[in-house]
mmCIF file of C-alpha atoms and ligand atoms in Angstrom:
data_model
loop_
_atom_site.group_PDB
_atom_site.id
_atom_site.type_symbol
_atom_site.label_atom_id
_atom_site.label_comp_id
_atom_site.label_asym_id
_atom_site.label_seq_id
_atom_site.Cartn_x
_atom_site.Cartn_y
_atom_site.Cartn_z
ATOM 1 C CA MET A 1 273.080 15.708 111.424
ATOM 2 C CA ARG A 2 273.317 14.463 107.861
ATOM 3 C CA THR A 3 276.212 12.340 106.615
ATOM 4 C CA ILE A 4 276.555 12.364 102.836
ATOM 5 C CA ALA A 5 278.978 10.343 100.694
ATOM 6 C CA ILE A 6 279.855 11.923 97.348
ATOM 7 C CA MET A 7 280.425 8.850 95.263
ATOM 8 C CA ASN A 8 281.100 7.629 91.733
ATOM 9 C CA GLN A 9 283.740 5.062 90.844
ATOM 10 C CA LYS A 10 284.322 6.874 87.578
ATOM 11 C CA GLY A 11 287.264 9.283 87.738
ATOM 12 C CA GLY A 12 287.159 13.007 87.052
ATOM 13 C CA VAL A 13 283.389 13.486 87.223
ATOM 14 C CA GLY A 14 283.453 16.256 89.835
ATOM 15 C CA LYS A 15 283.320 14.365 93.161
ATOM 16 C CA THR A 16 286.021 16.411 94.859
ATOM 17 C CA THR A 17 284.923 19.727 93.361
ATOM 18 C CA THR A 18 281.402 18.986 94.596
ATOM 19 C CA SER A 19 282.487 17.740 98.043
ATOM 20 C CA VAL A 20 284.638 20.787 98.711
ATOM 21 C CA ASN A 21 282.354 23.459 97.314
ATOM 22 C CA LEU A 22 279.128 21.957 98.627
ATOM 23 C CA ALA A 23 280.779 21.747 102.077
ATOM 24 C CA ALA A 24 281.990 25.345 101.761
ATOM 25 C CA ALA A 25 278.571 26.514 100.547
ATOM 26 C CA LEU A 26 276.798 24.806 103.445
ATOM 27 C CA ALA A 27 279.260 26.384 105.893
ATOM 28 C CA ARG A 28 278.503 29.798 104.372
ATOM 29 C CA ARG A 29 274.813 29.081 104.948
ATOM 30 C CA GLY A 30 275.595 28.879 108.644
ATOM 31 C CA LYS A 31 275.848 25.092 108.840
ATOM 32 C CA ARG A 32 278.647 23.376 110.696
ATOM 33 C CA VAL A 33 280.386 21.007 108.313
ATOM 34 C CA LEU A 34 283.001 18.267 108.507
ATOM 35 C CA LEU A 35 284.581 17.320 105.181
ATOM 36 C CA ILE A 36 286.239 13.899 105.202
ATOM 37 C CA ASP A 37 288.792 13.202 102.478
ATOM 38 C CA MET A 38 288.679 9.442 101.847
ATOM 39 C CA ASP A 39 290.744 9.564 98.659
ATOM 40 C CA PRO A 40 294.471 8.714 98.813
ATOM 41 C CA GLN A 41 294.987 11.368 96.128
ATOM 42 C CA ALA A 42 294.139 13.887 98.902
ATOM 43 C CA HIS A 43 292.631 16.298 96.394
ATOM 44 C CA ALA A 44 289.967 17.622 98.762
ATOM 45 C CA SER A 45 292.662 18.372 101.367
ATOM 46 C CA LEU A 46 294.846 20.101 98.779
ATOM 47 C CA TYR A 47 291.833 21.970 97.420
ATOM 48 C CA LEU A 48 291.431 23.666 100.783
ATOM 49 C CA GLY A 49 295.134 24.381 101.130
ATOM 50 C CA ILE A 50 295.947 21.501 103.472
ATOM 51 C CA GLU A 51 299.208 19.877 102.362
ATOM 52 C CA PRO A 52 299.224 16.168 103.129
ATOM 53 C CA ASN A 53 302.195 16.364 105.433
ATOM 54 C CA ALA A 54 304.224 13.215 106.059
ATOM 55 C CA GLY A 55 304.355 13.840 109.804
ATOM 56 C CA ALA A 56 300.793 14.965 110.478
ATOM 57 C CA PRO A 57 298.148 12.343 111.244
ATOM 58 C CA SER A 58 295.436 11.866 108.630
ATOM 59 C CA ILE A 59 292.451 9.688 107.802
ATOM 60 C CA TYR A 60 294.993 6.921 107.193
ATOM 61 C CA ASP A 61 295.807 6.896 110.922
ATOM 62 C CA VAL A 62 292.091 6.926 111.742
ATOM 63 C CA MET A 63 291.435 3.955 109.464
ATOM 64 C CA THR A 64 294.450 1.841 110.349
ATOM 65 C CA GLY A 65 295.373 3.045 113.836
ATOM 66 C CA ASP A 66 294.103 4.569 117.049
ATOM 67 C CA GLU A 67 293.696 8.181 115.960
ATOM 68 C CA SER A 68 290.268 9.724 116.415
ATOM 69 C CA ILE A 69 288.510 11.972 113.914
ATOM 70 C CA ALA A 70 288.912 14.918 116.303
ATOM 71 C CA SER A 71 292.655 14.403 116.649
ATOM 72 C CA VAL A 72 293.279 14.669 112.902
ATOM 73 C CA CYS A 73 290.684 17.210 111.794
ATOM 74 C CA ARG A 74 291.704 20.761 110.980
ATOM 75 C CA LYS A 75 289.781 23.963 110.606
ATOM 76 C CA ALA A 76 289.682 25.184 106.999
ATOM 77 C CA ALA A 77 287.223 28.071 107.273
ATOM 78 C CA GLU A 78 284.481 29.416 109.514
ATOM 79 C CA ARG A 79 282.272 26.424 110.446
ATOM 80 C CA LEU A 80 284.243 24.123 108.109
ATOM 81 C CA TRP A 81 286.591 21.383 109.326
ATOM 82 C CA VAL A 82 288.534 18.893 107.208
ATOM 83 C CA VAL A 83 289.830 15.414 107.923
ATOM 84 C CA PRO A 84 292.808 15.337 105.564
ATOM 85 C CA SER A 85 293.962 12.362 103.565
ATOM 86 C CA HIS A 86 297.405 11.011 102.772
ATOM 87 C CA LEU A 87 298.938 8.967 99.972
ATOM 88 C CA ASP A 88 299.520 6.163 102.513
ATOM 89 C CA LEU A 89 295.770 5.581 102.432
ATOM 90 C CA ALA A 90 296.352 3.826 99.102
ATOM 91 C CA GLY A 91 297.874 0.954 101.084
ATOM 92 C CA ALA A 92 294.925 0.713 103.478
ATOM 93 C CA GLU A 93 293.066 -1.666 101.171
ATOM 94 C CA VAL A 94 295.854 -4.241 101.580
ATOM 95 C CA GLU A 95 296.559 -3.441 105.222
ATOM 96 C CA LEU A 96 292.933 -3.930 106.201
ATOM 97 C CA ALA A 97 292.482 -7.077 104.120
ATOM 98 C CA GLY A 98 292.455 -9.468 107.079
ATOM 99 C CA GLU A 99 290.716 -7.144 109.513
ATOM 100 C CA ILE A 100 287.322 -8.164 110.848
ATOM 101 C CA GLY A 101 284.740 -5.416 110.410
ATOM 102 C CA ARG A 102 286.999 -3.477 108.039
ATOM 103 C CA GLU A 103 283.962 -2.147 106.148
ATOM 104 C CA ARG A 104 282.697 -0.241 109.183
ATOM 105 C CA ILE A 105 285.803 1.370 110.631
ATOM 106 C CA LEU A 106 284.841 4.907 109.606
ATOM 107 C CA ARG A 107 281.285 4.421 110.860
ATOM 108 C CA GLY A 108 282.607 3.353 114.246
ATOM 109 C CA LYS A 109 284.973 6.313 114.511
ATOM 110 C CA LEU A 110 282.333 8.831 113.433
ATOM 111 C CA ALA A 111 279.836 7.419 115.916
ATOM 112 C CA LEU A 112 282.201 8.410 118.708
ATOM 113 C CA GLU A 113 282.299 12.025 117.605
ATOM 114 C CA GLN A 114 279.235 14.048 116.776
ATOM 115 C CA THR A 115 280.775 17.379 117.673
ATOM 116 C CA ALA A 116 283.372 19.705 116.188
ATOM 117 C CA PRO A 117 286.567 20.562 118.106
ATOM 118 C CA ASP A 118 284.781 23.585 119.603
ATOM 119 C CA GLY A 119 282.207 21.300 121.228
ATOM 120 C CA ALA A 120 279.120 22.138 119.124
ATOM 121 C CA PRO A 121 277.547 19.443 116.927
ATOM 122 C CA TYR A 122 278.049 19.202 113.185
ATOM 123 C CA ASP A 123 275.090 19.717 110.857
ATOM 124 C CA TYR A 124 276.701 17.947 107.918
ATOM 125 C CA ARG A 125 279.460 15.436 107.340
ATOM 126 C CA ILE A 126 280.489 15.218 103.683
ATOM 127 C CA ILE A 127 282.707 12.349 102.521
ATOM 128 C CA ASP A 128 284.735 12.667 99.310
ATOM 129 C CA CYS A 129 285.134 9.127 97.927
ATOM 130 C CA PRO A 130 287.968 7.814 95.755
ATOM 131 C CA PRO A 131 287.262 6.710 92.158
ATOM 132 C CA SER A 132 286.880 3.023 93.037
ATOM 133 C CA LEU A 133 284.473 0.680 94.756
ATOM 134 C CA GLY A 134 287.026 -0.730 97.205
ATOM 135 C CA VAL A 135 287.133 -0.811 100.964
ATOM 136 C CA LEU A 136 287.513 2.989 101.293
ATOM 137 C CA THR A 137 284.325 3.702 99.368
ATOM 138 C CA ILE A 138 282.519 0.916 101.235
ATOM 139 C CA ASN A 139 283.610 2.551 104.500
ATOM 140 C CA ALA A 140 282.181 5.853 103.270
ATOM 141 C CA LEU A 141 278.885 4.152 102.406
ATOM 142 C CA THR A 142 278.507 2.333 105.703
ATOM 143 C CA ALA A 143 279.304 5.597 107.528
ATOM 144 C CA ALA A 144 276.871 7.688 105.486
ATOM 145 C CA GLU A 145 273.091 7.874 105.528
ATOM 146 C CA GLU A 146 272.882 9.548 102.135
ATOM 147 C CA ILE A 147 274.685 9.405 98.816
ATOM 148 C CA ILE A 148 275.017 12.038 96.127
ATOM 149 C CA ILE A 149 276.332 10.909 92.749
ATOM 150 C CA PRO A 150 278.050 13.516 90.598
ATOM 151 C CA LEU A 151 277.702 12.618 86.949
ATOM 152 C CA GLN A 152 279.178 14.166 83.853
ATOM 153 C CA PRO A 153 276.478 13.901 81.214
ATOM 154 C CA HIS A 154 278.348 12.550 78.232
ATOM 155 C CA PHE A 155 277.810 9.274 76.473
ATOM 156 C CA LEU A 156 280.277 7.241 78.537
ATOM 157 C CA ALA A 157 279.080 8.660 81.837
ATOM 158 C CA LEU A 158 276.292 6.145 82.174
ATOM 159 C CA HIS A 159 278.533 3.138 82.014
ATOM 160 C CA GLY A 160 279.170 1.988 85.515
ATOM 161 C CA LEU A 161 276.036 3.489 87.020
ATOM 162 C CA GLY A 162 274.493 0.012 87.254
ATOM 163 C CA LYS A 163 277.530 -1.310 89.105
ATOM 164 C CA LEU A 164 277.416 1.680 91.396
ATOM 165 C CA LEU A 165 273.766 1.092 92.285
ATOM 166 C CA GLN A 166 274.481 -2.578 92.865
ATOM 167 C CA THR A 167 277.239 -1.627 95.289
ATOM 168 C CA ILE A 168 274.795 0.589 97.184
ATOM 169 C CA LYS A 169 272.363 -2.299 97.313
ATOM 170 C CA LEU A 170 275.020 -4.659 98.637
ATOM 171 C CA VAL A 171 275.859 -2.244 101.434
ATOM 172 C CA VAL A 172 272.169 -1.981 102.296
ATOM 173 C CA THR A 173 271.589 -5.718 102.338
ATOM 174 C CA ARG A 174 274.811 -7.559 103.106
ATOM 175 C CA LEU A 175 276.370 -4.931 105.334
ATOM 176 C CA ASP A 176 273.084 -4.416 107.092
ATOM 177 C CA HIS A 177 272.654 -0.699 106.511
ATOM 178 C CA PRO A 178 268.948 -0.457 105.604
ATOM 179 C CA THR A 179 268.686 3.300 106.059
ATOM 180 C CA LEU A 180 271.250 4.183 103.370
ATOM 181 C CA ARG A 181 269.621 6.186 100.560
ATOM 182 C CA LEU A 182 270.667 7.703 97.278
ATOM 183 C CA SER A 183 269.538 11.299 97.727
ATOM 184 C CA GLY A 184 270.337 12.516 94.281
ATOM 185 C CA VAL A 185 272.359 12.825 91.136
ATOM 186 C CA VAL A 186 274.026 16.110 90.309
ATOM 187 C CA PHE A 187 275.236 16.886 86.832
ATOM 188 C CA CYS A 188 278.716 18.369 86.847
ATOM 189 C CA LEU A 189 280.887 19.824 84.106
ATOM 190 C CA TYR A 190 277.574 20.497 82.421
ATOM 191 C CA ASP A 191 277.821 21.921 78.928
ATOM 192 C CA ALA A 192 274.622 23.904 78.703
ATOM 193 C CA GLY A 193 273.355 24.023 75.180
ATOM 194 C CA THR A 194 274.507 20.594 74.042
ATOM 195 C CA THR A 195 271.874 18.139 72.909
ATOM 196 C CA LEU A 196 273.774 15.197 74.332
ATOM 197 C CA ALA A 197 273.903 16.670 77.842
ATOM 198 C CA ARG A 198 270.158 17.257 77.673
ATOM 199 C CA GLU A 199 269.437 13.775 76.371
ATOM 200 C CA VAL A 200 271.610 12.039 78.934
ATOM 201 C CA SER A 201 269.939 14.112 81.687
ATOM 202 C CA ASN A 202 266.533 13.085 80.401
ATOM 203 C CA ASP A 203 267.480 9.414 80.173
ATOM 204 C CA ILE A 204 268.687 9.424 83.774
ATOM 205 C CA ARG A 205 265.551 11.281 84.865
ATOM 206 C CA ASN A 206 263.387 8.699 83.094
ATOM 207 C CA PHE A 207 265.315 5.821 84.593
ATOM 208 C CA PHE A 208 264.845 7.032 88.143
ATOM 209 C CA SER A 209 261.173 7.842 87.691
ATOM 210 C CA GLU A 210 260.518 4.386 86.186
ATOM 211 C CA GLU A 211 262.566 2.793 88.930
ATOM 212 C CA LYS A 212 260.473 4.567 91.545
ATOM 213 C CA GLU A 213 257.351 2.863 90.195
ATOM 214 C CA ARG A 214 259.006 -0.485 89.579
ATOM 215 C CA ASN A 215 260.768 -0.784 92.893
ATOM 216 C CA PRO A 216 259.533 1.743 95.449
ATOM 217 C CA ARG A 217 261.653 0.211 98.198
ATOM 218 C CA SER A 218 265.041 0.421 96.494
ATOM 219 C CA PRO A 219 267.639 2.711 98.110
ATOM 220 C CA TRP A 220 267.399 4.991 95.054
ATOM 221 C CA ALA A 221 263.609 5.095 94.781
ATOM 222 C CA GLU A 222 263.501 8.615 96.222
ATOM 223 C CA ALA A 223 266.562 9.897 94.383
ATOM 224 C CA GLU A 224 266.261 13.375 92.933
ATOM 225 C CA ILE A 225 267.964 14.690 89.877
ATOM 226 C CA TYR A 226 269.025 17.996 91.317
ATOM 227 C CA ARG A 227 267.689 20.900 89.339
ATOM 228 C CA THR A 228 270.985 22.670 89.822
ATOM 229 C CA LYS A 229 273.452 21.720 87.156
ATOM 230 C CA ILE A 230 277.071 22.581 87.800
ATOM 231 C CA ARG A 231 278.134 24.298 84.626
ATOM 232 C CA ARG A 232 281.614 23.897 83.252
ATOM 233 C CA ASN A 233 283.434 26.881 84.684
ATOM 234 C CA ILE A 234 287.164 27.505 84.461
ATOM 235 C CA ARG A 235 287.212 29.241 87.850
ATOM 236 C CA LEU A 236 286.259 25.915 89.473
ATOM 237 C CA ALA A 237 289.274 24.285 87.832
ATOM 238 C CA GLU A 238 291.570 27.141 88.922
ATOM 239 C CA ALA A 239 290.457 27.403 92.568
ATOM 240 C CA PRO A 240 292.342 24.323 93.884
ATOM 241 C CA SER A 241 295.716 25.721 92.761
ATOM 242 C CA PHE A 242 295.111 28.572 95.183
ATOM 243 C CA GLY A 243 293.975 26.294 98.005
ATOM 244 C CA GLN A 244 290.606 28.047 98.093
ATOM 245 C CA SER A 245 286.994 27.069 97.709
ATOM 246 C CA ILE A 246 285.225 28.786 94.826
ATOM 247 C CA PHE A 247 283.607 31.176 97.325
ATOM 248 C CA ASP A 248 286.985 32.520 98.405
ATOM 249 C CA TYR A 249 288.565 32.327 94.978
ATOM 250 C CA ASP A 250 285.817 33.921 92.876
ATOM 251 C CA PRO A 251 282.509 34.412 94.679
ATOM 252 C CA LYS A 252 280.953 36.053 91.613
ATOM 253 C CA SER A 253 281.666 33.166 89.243
ATOM 254 C CA ASN A 254 279.080 30.798 87.779
ATOM 255 C CA GLY A 255 280.781 28.061 89.784
ATOM 256 C CA ALA A 256 280.069 29.848 93.076
ATOM 257 C CA ASP A 257 276.531 30.544 91.940
ATOM 258 C CA ASP A 258 275.887 26.908 91.027
ATOM 259 C CA TYR A 259 277.297 25.451 94.230
ATOM 260 C CA ALA A 260 275.324 27.967 96.317
ATOM 261 C CA ASP A 261 272.205 26.789 94.458
ATOM 262 C CA LEU A 262 273.068 23.155 95.026
ATOM 263 C CA ALA A 263 273.601 23.794 98.734
ATOM 264 C CA ALA A 264 270.182 25.485 98.943
ATOM 265 C CA GLU A 265 268.639 22.474 97.223
ATOM 266 C CA VAL A 266 270.449 19.901 99.364
ATOM 267 C CA ASP A 267 269.668 21.901 102.488
ATOM 268 C CA GLY A 268 266.006 21.702 101.531
ATOM 269 C CA CYS A 269 265.327 25.418 101.200
ATOM 270 C CA LYS A 270 262.938 25.267 98.284
ATOM 271 C CA ARG A 271 261.768 28.864 98.590
ATOM 272 C CA GLU A 272 265.284 30.257 98.717
ATOM 273 C CA PHE A 273 266.326 27.979 95.857
ATOM 274 C CA ALA A 274 263.434 29.210 93.723
ATOM 275 C CA SER A 275 264.170 32.863 94.414
ATOM 276 C CA ARG A 276 267.899 32.382 93.748
ATOM 277 C CA ASN A 277 267.017 30.842 90.401
ATOM 278 C CA LYS A 278 264.587 33.584 89.536
ATOM 279 C CA THR A 279 267.315 36.177 90.089
ATOM 280 C CA LYS A 280 269.750 33.998 88.185
ATOM 281 C CA SER A 281 267.594 33.665 85.078
ATOM 282 C CA ALA A 282 266.607 37.353 85.214
ATOM 283 C CA SER A 283 270.254 38.437 85.304
ATOM 284 C CA ARG A 284 271.440 35.961 82.693
ATOM 285 C CA PRO A 285 271.072 37.035 79.065
ATOM 286 C CA LYS A 286 269.083 34.516 77.047
ATOM 287 C CA ARG A 287 271.218 32.710 74.529
ATOM 288 C CA ALA A 288 269.900 30.943 71.488
ATOM 289 C CA THR A 289 271.833 27.827 72.488
ATOM 290 C CA GLU A 290 270.516 27.747 76.030
ATOM 291 C CA PRO A 291 268.681 24.516 76.731
ATOM 292 C CA ALA A 292 265.106 24.498 77.851
ATOM 293 C CA SER A 293 264.683 23.784 81.526
ATOM 294 C CA PRO A 294 264.377 20.068 82.284
ATOM 295 C CA GLU A 295 260.687 20.475 82.991
ATOM 296 C CA LYS A 296 260.127 21.825 79.530
ATOM 297 C CA THR A 297 262.172 19.316 77.570
ATOM 298 C CA GLU A 298 260.569 16.304 76.028
ATOM 299 C CA PRO A 299 261.987 13.005 77.251
ATOM 300 C CA SER A 300 264.370 11.547 74.702
ATOM 301 C CA ALA A 301 263.167 8.591 72.716
ATOM 302 C CA GLY A 302 264.537 5.429 74.262
ATOM 303 C CA SER A 303 267.691 4.941 76.196
ATOM 304 C CA ALA A 304 269.690 3.015 73.666
ATOM 305 C CA ALA A 305 269.710 5.847 71.206
ATOM 306 C CA ASP A 306 272.290 5.916 68.478
ATOM 307 C CA ARG A 307 274.573 8.896 68.200
ATOM 308 C CA SER A 308 276.978 9.996 65.590
ATOM 309 C CA GLY A 309 280.535 8.935 66.430
ATOM 310 C CA PRO A 310 283.555 11.221 66.093
ATOM 311 C CA ASP A 311 284.236 9.778 62.642
ATOM 312 C CA GLY A 312 280.644 10.347 61.575
ATOM 313 C CA SER A 313 279.780 6.670 61.966
ATOM 314 C CA ASN A 314 276.853 5.645 64.043
ATOM 315 C CA VAL A 315 277.784 4.546 67.531
ATOM 316 C CA THR A 316 275.410 3.201 70.098
ATOM 317 C CA TYR A 317 275.992 5.420 73.032
ATOM 318 C CA PHE A 318 274.834 3.086 75.695
ATOM 319 C CA ALA A 319 273.457 -0.085 74.277
ATOM 320 C CA PRO A 320 272.435 -2.288 75.897
ATOM 321 C CA ASN A 321 271.229 0.356 78.271
ATOM 322 C CA PRO A 322 273.509 -0.001 81.302
ATOM 323 C CA LEU A 323 270.695 1.291 83.449
ATOM 324 C CA SER A 324 268.525 -1.673 82.674
ATOM 325 C CA MET A 325 270.910 -3.711 84.746
ATOM 326 C CA GLU A 326 269.792 -6.648 86.715
ATOM 327 C CA ILE A 327 268.803 -5.277 90.028
ATOM 328 C CA ASP A 328 266.026 -7.159 91.639
HETATM 329 N N1 ATP B 401 282.259 22.488 86.774
HETATM 330 C C1 ATP B 401 283.546 22.403 86.431
HETATM 331 N N2 ATP B 401 284.056 23.232 85.508
HETATM 332 C C2 ATP B 401 285.363 23.144 85.129
HETATM 333 N N3 ATP B 401 286.222 22.250 85.626
HETATM 334 C C3 ATP B 401 285.779 21.387 86.564
HETATM 335 C C4 ATP B 401 284.431 21.420 87.021
HETATM 336 N N4 ATP B 401 284.252 20.441 87.931
HETATM 337 C C5 ATP B 401 285.453 19.832 88.040
HETATM 338 N N5 ATP B 401 286.364 20.391 87.234
HETATM 339 C C6 ATP B 401 287.748 19.973 87.014
HETATM 340 O O1 ATP B 401 287.713 18.659 86.487
HETATM 341 C C7 ATP B 401 288.706 17.847 87.054
HETATM 342 C C8 ATP B 401 288.061 16.658 87.766
HETATM 343 O O2 ATP B 401 287.241 17.160 88.819
HETATM 344 P P1 ATP B 401 287.277 16.473 90.255
HETATM 345 O O3 ATP B 401 288.681 16.353 90.770
HETATM 346 O O4 ATP B 401 286.312 17.200 91.105
HETATM 347 O O5 ATP B 401 286.719 15.055 89.894
HETATM 348 P P2 ATP B 401 286.759 13.722 90.782
HETATM 349 O O6 ATP B 401 285.558 12.933 90.411
HETATM 350 O O7 ATP B 401 286.937 14.053 92.207
HETATM 351 O O8 ATP B 401 288.090 13.045 90.248
HETATM 352 P P3 ATP B 401 288.775 11.725 90.870
HETATM 353 O O9 ATP B 401 287.940 10.585 90.428
HETATM 354 O O10 ATP B 401 290.168 11.710 90.299
HETATM 355 O O11 ATP B 401 288.780 11.886 92.362
HETATM 356 C C9 ATP B 401 289.494 18.744 87.998
HETATM 357 O O12 ATP B 401 290.610 19.246 87.300
HETATM 358 C C10 ATP B 401 288.520 19.869 88.312
HETATM 359 O O13 ATP B 401 289.181 21.082 88.622
HETATM 360 MG MG1 MG B 402 288.353 13.362 93.601
#
């Protein structure tokens, strides 16, 4: 069983969209999946049509009370179960302030339950994190073995990545979780054809490959930049209003296609991933604006590149490079 936290303290980068649709895609691949909504906004729950109901127990009751994961989880689709969230979870940070071992509550509860309500074990547990680095995200990290970071490749997206990696490192060292690993970065809301998106992708790629050489034992030394990029697709933004994953809402959309690809990649099916992509590029008309594949693009020159600002002035888009943070 793999437990994956979908994490980025930056808001609106595609964490929930990725958690829900990756979980749904894995379930469609025949995997048994538990999706845990750790965000008080309860967007993942709402996305799958589960109304955070005042009376029904939620992850809040798991975190602050005696409820078990099994007692609050609900079936959302074939092979897909959800642990819903509730707005009350916003108060958990304060409520748990004096609690000993508050960083490992979720880990403890998950350890008690490896199986779905029907008695068979889960293959995946996916945790949708809130946009913060507080106690809820720390609980997700101590409970998980893997992390996936969704990133929107625009010039502000890189700010905060250093802090995020430092948080991972703190969990590994101070909270004694040496097996925690960053599995990969997935680009979301990707605007194919823009130079900036390509440059930011290349800078991140360069950072991780340099980091691998510099510090082969860091929790992100093996991190992949997933080849699948989740393109901006309006159907992905519409699906939550209907309480449906993209596969139920519009299975023929680019969004469904991209999340199916990502699931194949995460699930480690390289051959299937390659053949899916072959079909994809064969069926997609070539556009003049389409970017070259990452393998074919030249790395951008330097990370602290200057870009033209909205007013035409030169702005430094991430200088000093936030990725050259002090991580020893
Ligand atoms: N690939 C996409 N194409 C179009 N819209 C998208 C895409 N991915 C996400 N969105 C939309 O962007 C918004 C932010 O996405 P999402 O809620 O997944 O981000 P988040 O990181 O979970 O946000 P938060 O930090 O608030 O939890 C949502 O309105 C969502 O529907
Ligand atoms: Mg979210």
